[in-house]
Every structure is written in structure tokens, then in C-alpha cells.
Tab-separated table of C-alpha atoms in Angstrom:
chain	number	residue	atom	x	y	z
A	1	UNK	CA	-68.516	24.749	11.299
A	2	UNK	CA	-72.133	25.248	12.291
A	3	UNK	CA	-74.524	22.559	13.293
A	4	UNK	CA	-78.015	22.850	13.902
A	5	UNK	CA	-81.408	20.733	14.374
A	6	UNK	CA	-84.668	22.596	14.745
A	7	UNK	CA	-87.350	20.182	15.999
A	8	UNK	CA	-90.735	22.131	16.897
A	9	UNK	CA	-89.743	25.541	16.152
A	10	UNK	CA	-92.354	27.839	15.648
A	11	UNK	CA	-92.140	31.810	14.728
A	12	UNK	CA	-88.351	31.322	14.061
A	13	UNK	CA	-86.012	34.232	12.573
A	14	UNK	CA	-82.846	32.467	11.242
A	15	UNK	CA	-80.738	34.685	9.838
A	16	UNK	CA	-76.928	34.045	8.724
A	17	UNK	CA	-74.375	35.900	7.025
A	18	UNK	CA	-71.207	34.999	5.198
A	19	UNK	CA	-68.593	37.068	4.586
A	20	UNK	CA	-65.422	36.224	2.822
A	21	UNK	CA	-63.722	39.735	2.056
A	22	UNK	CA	-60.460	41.129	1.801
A	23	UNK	CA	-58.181	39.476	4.592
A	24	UNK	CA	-61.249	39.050	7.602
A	25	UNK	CA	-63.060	36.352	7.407
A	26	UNK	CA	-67.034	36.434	9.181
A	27	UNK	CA	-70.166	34.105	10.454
A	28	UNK	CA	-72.800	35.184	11.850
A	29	UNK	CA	-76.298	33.477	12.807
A	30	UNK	CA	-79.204	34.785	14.901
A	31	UNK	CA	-82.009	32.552	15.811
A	32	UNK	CA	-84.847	34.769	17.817
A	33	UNK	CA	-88.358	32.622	18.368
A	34	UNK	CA	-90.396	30.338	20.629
A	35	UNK	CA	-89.950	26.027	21.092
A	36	UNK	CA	-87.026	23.627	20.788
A	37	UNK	CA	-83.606	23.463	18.895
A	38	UNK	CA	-80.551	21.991	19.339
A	39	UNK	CA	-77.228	24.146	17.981
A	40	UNK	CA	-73.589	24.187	18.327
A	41	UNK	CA	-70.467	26.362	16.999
A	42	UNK	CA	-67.295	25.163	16.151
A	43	UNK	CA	-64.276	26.892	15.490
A	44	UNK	CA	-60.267	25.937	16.105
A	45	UNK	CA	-60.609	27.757	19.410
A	46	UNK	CA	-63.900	27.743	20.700
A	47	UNK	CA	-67.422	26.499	20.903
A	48	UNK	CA	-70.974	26.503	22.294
A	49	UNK	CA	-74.138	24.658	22.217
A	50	UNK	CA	-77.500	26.011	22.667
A	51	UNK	CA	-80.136	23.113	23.525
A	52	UNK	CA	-84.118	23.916	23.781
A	53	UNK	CA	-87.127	22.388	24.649
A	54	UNK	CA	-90.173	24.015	23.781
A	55	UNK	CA	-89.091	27.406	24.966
A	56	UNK	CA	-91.764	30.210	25.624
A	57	UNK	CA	-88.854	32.490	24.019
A	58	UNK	CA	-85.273	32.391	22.883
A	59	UNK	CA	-82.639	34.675	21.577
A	60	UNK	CA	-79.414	33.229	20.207
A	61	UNK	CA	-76.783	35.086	18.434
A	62	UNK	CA	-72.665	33.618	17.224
A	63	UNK	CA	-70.333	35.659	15.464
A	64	UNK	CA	-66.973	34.461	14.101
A	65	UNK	CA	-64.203	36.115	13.000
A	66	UNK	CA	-60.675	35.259	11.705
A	67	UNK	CA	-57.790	36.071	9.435
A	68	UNK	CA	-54.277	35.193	9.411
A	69	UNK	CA	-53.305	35.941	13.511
A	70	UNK	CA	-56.645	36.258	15.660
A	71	UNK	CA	-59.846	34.441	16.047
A	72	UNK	CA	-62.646	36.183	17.678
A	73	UNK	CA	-65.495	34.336	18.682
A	74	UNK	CA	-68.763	35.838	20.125
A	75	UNK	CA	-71.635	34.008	21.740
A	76	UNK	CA	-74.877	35.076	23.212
A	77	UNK	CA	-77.829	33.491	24.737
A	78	UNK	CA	-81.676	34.101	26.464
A	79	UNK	CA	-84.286	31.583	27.013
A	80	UNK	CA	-87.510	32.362	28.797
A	81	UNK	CA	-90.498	29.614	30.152
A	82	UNK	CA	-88.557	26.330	30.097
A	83	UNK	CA	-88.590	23.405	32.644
A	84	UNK	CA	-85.295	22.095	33.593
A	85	UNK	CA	-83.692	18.991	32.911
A	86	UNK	CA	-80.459	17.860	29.907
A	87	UNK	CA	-83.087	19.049	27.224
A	88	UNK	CA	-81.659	23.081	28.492
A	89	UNK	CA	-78.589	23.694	28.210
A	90	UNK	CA	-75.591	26.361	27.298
A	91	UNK	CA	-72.337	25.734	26.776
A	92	UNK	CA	-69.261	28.273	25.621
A	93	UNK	CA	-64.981	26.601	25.568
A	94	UNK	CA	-62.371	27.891	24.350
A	95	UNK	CA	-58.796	26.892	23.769
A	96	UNK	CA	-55.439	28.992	23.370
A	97	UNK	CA	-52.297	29.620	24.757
A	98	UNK	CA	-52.411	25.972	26.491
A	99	UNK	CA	-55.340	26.710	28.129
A	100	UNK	CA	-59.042	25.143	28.399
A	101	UNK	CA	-62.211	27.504	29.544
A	102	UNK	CA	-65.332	25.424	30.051
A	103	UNK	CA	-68.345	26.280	31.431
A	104	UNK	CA	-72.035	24.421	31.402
A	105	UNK	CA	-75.104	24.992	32.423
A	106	UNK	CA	-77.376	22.629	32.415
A	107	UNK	CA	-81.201	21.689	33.761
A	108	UNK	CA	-82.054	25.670	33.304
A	109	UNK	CA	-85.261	25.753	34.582
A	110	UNK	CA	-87.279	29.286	33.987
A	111	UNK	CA	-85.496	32.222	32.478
A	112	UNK	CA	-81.365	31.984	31.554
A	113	UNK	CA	-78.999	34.416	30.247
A	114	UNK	CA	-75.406	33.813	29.202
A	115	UNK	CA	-72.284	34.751	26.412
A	116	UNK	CA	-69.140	34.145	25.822
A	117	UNK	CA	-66.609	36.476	24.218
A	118	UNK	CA	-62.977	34.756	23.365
A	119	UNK	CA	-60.052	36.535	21.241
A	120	UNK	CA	-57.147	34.254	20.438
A	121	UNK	CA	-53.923	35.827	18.414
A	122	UNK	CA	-50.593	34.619	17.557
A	123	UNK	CA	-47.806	37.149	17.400
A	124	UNK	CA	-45.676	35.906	14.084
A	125	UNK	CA	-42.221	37.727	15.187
A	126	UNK	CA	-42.314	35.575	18.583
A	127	UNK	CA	-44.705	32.821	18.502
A	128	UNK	CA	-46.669	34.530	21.085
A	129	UNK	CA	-50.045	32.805	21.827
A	130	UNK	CA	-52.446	33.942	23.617
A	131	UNK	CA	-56.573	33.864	24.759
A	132	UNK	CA	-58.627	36.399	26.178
A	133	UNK	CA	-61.805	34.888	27.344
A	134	UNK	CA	-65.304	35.884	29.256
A	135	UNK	CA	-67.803	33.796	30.142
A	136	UNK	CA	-71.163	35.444	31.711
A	137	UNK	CA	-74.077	33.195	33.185
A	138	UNK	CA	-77.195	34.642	34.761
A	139	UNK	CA	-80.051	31.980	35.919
A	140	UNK	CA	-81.471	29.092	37.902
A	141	UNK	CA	-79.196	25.904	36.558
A	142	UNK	CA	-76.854	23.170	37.600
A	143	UNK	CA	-73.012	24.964	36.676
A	144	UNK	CA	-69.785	23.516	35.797
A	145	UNK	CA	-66.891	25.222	35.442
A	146	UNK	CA	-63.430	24.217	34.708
A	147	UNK	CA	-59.982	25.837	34.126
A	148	UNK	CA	-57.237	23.566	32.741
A	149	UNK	CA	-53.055	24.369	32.437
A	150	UNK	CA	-52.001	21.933	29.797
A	151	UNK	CA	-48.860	24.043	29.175
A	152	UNK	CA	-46.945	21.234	30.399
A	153	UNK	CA	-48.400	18.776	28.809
A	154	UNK	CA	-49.866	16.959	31.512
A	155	UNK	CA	-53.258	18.673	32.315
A	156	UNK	CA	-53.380	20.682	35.181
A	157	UNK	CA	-57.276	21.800	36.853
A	158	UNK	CA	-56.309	25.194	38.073
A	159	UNK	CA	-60.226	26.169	38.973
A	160	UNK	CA	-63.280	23.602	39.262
A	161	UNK	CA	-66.894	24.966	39.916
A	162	UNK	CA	-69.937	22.811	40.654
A	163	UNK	CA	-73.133	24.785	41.492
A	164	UNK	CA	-77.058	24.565	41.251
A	165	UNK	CA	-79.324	27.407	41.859
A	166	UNK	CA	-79.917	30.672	40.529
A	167	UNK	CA	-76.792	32.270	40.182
A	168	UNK	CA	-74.979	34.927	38.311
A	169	UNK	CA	-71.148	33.687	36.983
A	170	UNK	CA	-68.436	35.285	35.708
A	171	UNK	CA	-65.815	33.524	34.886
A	172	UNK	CA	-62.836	35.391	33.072
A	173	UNK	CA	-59.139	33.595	31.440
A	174	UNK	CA	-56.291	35.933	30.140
A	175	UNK	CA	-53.294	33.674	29.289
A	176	UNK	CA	-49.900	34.440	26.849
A	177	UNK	CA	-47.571	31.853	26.511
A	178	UNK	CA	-44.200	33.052	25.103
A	179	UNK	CA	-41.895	30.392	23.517
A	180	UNK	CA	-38.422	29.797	25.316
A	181	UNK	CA	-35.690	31.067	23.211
A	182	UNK	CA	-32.224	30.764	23.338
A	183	UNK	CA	-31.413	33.845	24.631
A	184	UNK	CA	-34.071	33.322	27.288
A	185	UNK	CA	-31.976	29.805	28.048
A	186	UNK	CA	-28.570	32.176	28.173
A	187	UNK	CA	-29.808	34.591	30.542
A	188	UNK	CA	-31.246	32.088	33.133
A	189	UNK	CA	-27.702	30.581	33.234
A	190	UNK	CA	-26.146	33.979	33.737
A	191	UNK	CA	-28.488	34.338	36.714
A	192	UNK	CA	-28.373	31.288	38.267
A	193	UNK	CA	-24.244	31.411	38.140
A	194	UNK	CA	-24.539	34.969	39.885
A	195	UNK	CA	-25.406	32.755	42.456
A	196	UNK	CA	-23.620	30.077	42.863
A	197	UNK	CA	-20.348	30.366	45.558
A	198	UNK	CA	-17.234	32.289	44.272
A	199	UNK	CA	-15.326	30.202	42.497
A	200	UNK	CA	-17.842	28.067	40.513
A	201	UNK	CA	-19.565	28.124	37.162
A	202	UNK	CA	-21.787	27.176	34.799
A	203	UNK	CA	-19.372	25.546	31.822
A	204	UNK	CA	-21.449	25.104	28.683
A	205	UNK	CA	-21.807	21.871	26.531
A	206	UNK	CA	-19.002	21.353	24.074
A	207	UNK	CA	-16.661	24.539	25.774
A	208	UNK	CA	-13.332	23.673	26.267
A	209	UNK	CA	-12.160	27.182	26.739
A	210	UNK	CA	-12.978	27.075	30.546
């Protein structure tokens, strides 16, 4: 899903392209020009926002991809002559593997550069998931980064990054989460009765031959 608002835009390119062939699946939208807008990207497992006001220039390129297993979703973005405060702002997330990437920049006050670049696949013999994801930022701004485990299901901050100042970030998440099987389940109780004093075992639920 792409949302936009212009407001003030003046010598605007907006160019998009849809492609629906064969078994990949693309969107892509460049916006090169000078003054204010207001974007964001959606997709299942990522997004950014792109927020202008009256810009002296700005470059801003997405690109999505998908098909069956893997999502790939490319941001980029470079502002030039702008004064600070909510009105500036870049944002890139992305989700996968029971993972959160989140980073913000906000109040960017003069020139700004930043992308994100996120792959997320599922592997359909296992049930393998897993999210590669880069964020760059380059420029004066308030930052906030976070890194959240919710493989557990209770949210976990693993990293947390508050910043202002001109700063270059990079800010990188490779994560695979492998489902537990039941051999995986067989092999941790042959391991963990390796250990245990001579004598005593592990007796399984419903086994009546020990």
C-alpha cells in the first residue's frame, strides 16, 4: 500500500511502476524535486515515511518486491535546505522472524541521507523465517532506534538508541527463527539424560515399557 500527500510541491518527478508478471511481483516510486510532501510505504514486513517541509531538494526512491517466499523491500532518501522540527522526518521498520527494526529520525535540520534495505523469506520445507535488514542514516537529527525480541511473546528491547546531532548510523538485524520439531524435542532429552547420574532417566509420557 502506498500513501502519499503532496502539499507545495513544485518541479516534482513522480514516477511509479507496476509490475505484475510471471511469479514476482514489483512497486516502485521515485519522487525527485524541491518543497513539502508527506509519504509512507506499507508492506506485511516493512515500512517508511518520508515527511517534508518546503525542501530546497529531495530525492526519494521505494521498491517492493514479493512472490510466494521473500519480500524485499528497498528504501532510499536525500533532503537538502530544510529547518528542523516533526515537519522532517524518515522513518524505515521492518518485521520478520519475531523481530522489530525501527529507526527515526526526526527534526533533520540541513542536509539528511538515509535507506533501508530488508529481505524477509520463509523456507516452505521447515518453516524457516527469517529478516535481513540495514538501516543507514547520515545527518544532523534527533535518532531513535529500537531492536525488539518478541520471539517469546512477551517483547523483549534487545538495543535502544536515543541521539541528536549530526551523526552517521548503521544499524544492521539478521535473525532466522527455526520452528521446534519433534525430533528437535527427542534429541534435547537424549542430551539432557546423558547427564543426569547413572542410574536415572528420562521416561516418556504414556511409556510403560521402562
Amino acid at each position: 500500500m502506498l500513501v502519499f500527500t503532496f502539499m507545495a510541491v513544485s518541479c516534482a518527478i513522480i514516477i511509479i511502476l507496476l509490475s505484475l508478471t510471471g511469479n514476482a511481483n514489483i512497486i516502485e516510486e521515485s519522487i525527485f524535486g524541491k518543497g513539502s510532501i508527506d509519504h509512507t510505504t506499507y508492506s506485511k514486513n516493512a515500512y517508511d515515511r518520508v515527511i517534508t517541509d518546503n525542501a530546497e531538494s529531495l530525492a526519494y526512491k521505494v521498491i517492493r518486491e514479493w512472490d510466494g517466499t521473500e519480500q524485499k523491500f528497498s528504501s532510499s532518501f536525500t533532503v537538502y535546505g530544510v529547518k528542523g522540527g516533526y515537519k522532517n522526518q524518515y522513518e524505515v521498520r521492518s518485521y520478520g522472524a519475531g523481530y522489530k527494526h525501527t529507526y527515526l529520525a526526526t527534526k533533520i535540520n540541513g542536509s539528511f541521507s538515509g535507506s533501508g534495505d530488508i529481505t524477509n523469506s520463509v523456507v516452505l520445507e521447515t518453516g524457516a523465517d527469517s529478516i535481513d535488514s540495514l538501516v543507514l542514516m547520515d545527518g544532523n537529527a534527533t535518532f531513535r532506534g529500537r531492536i525488539i525480541n518478541g520471539q517469546t511473546g512477551r517483547p523483549v528491547t534487545e538495543s535502544e538508541m536515543d541521539a541528536v546531532g549530526e551523526l552517521v548510523i548503521r544499524s544492521y538485524l539478521n535473525i532466522t527463527d527455526i520452528p521446534d520439531t519433534p525430533e528437535d524435542w527427542l534429541e534435547f532429552c537424549k542430551t539432557l539424560e546423558d547427564r543426569l547420574p547413572s542410574g536415572l532417566m528420562i521416561k516418556s509420557e504414556g511409556n510403560s515399557s521402562g
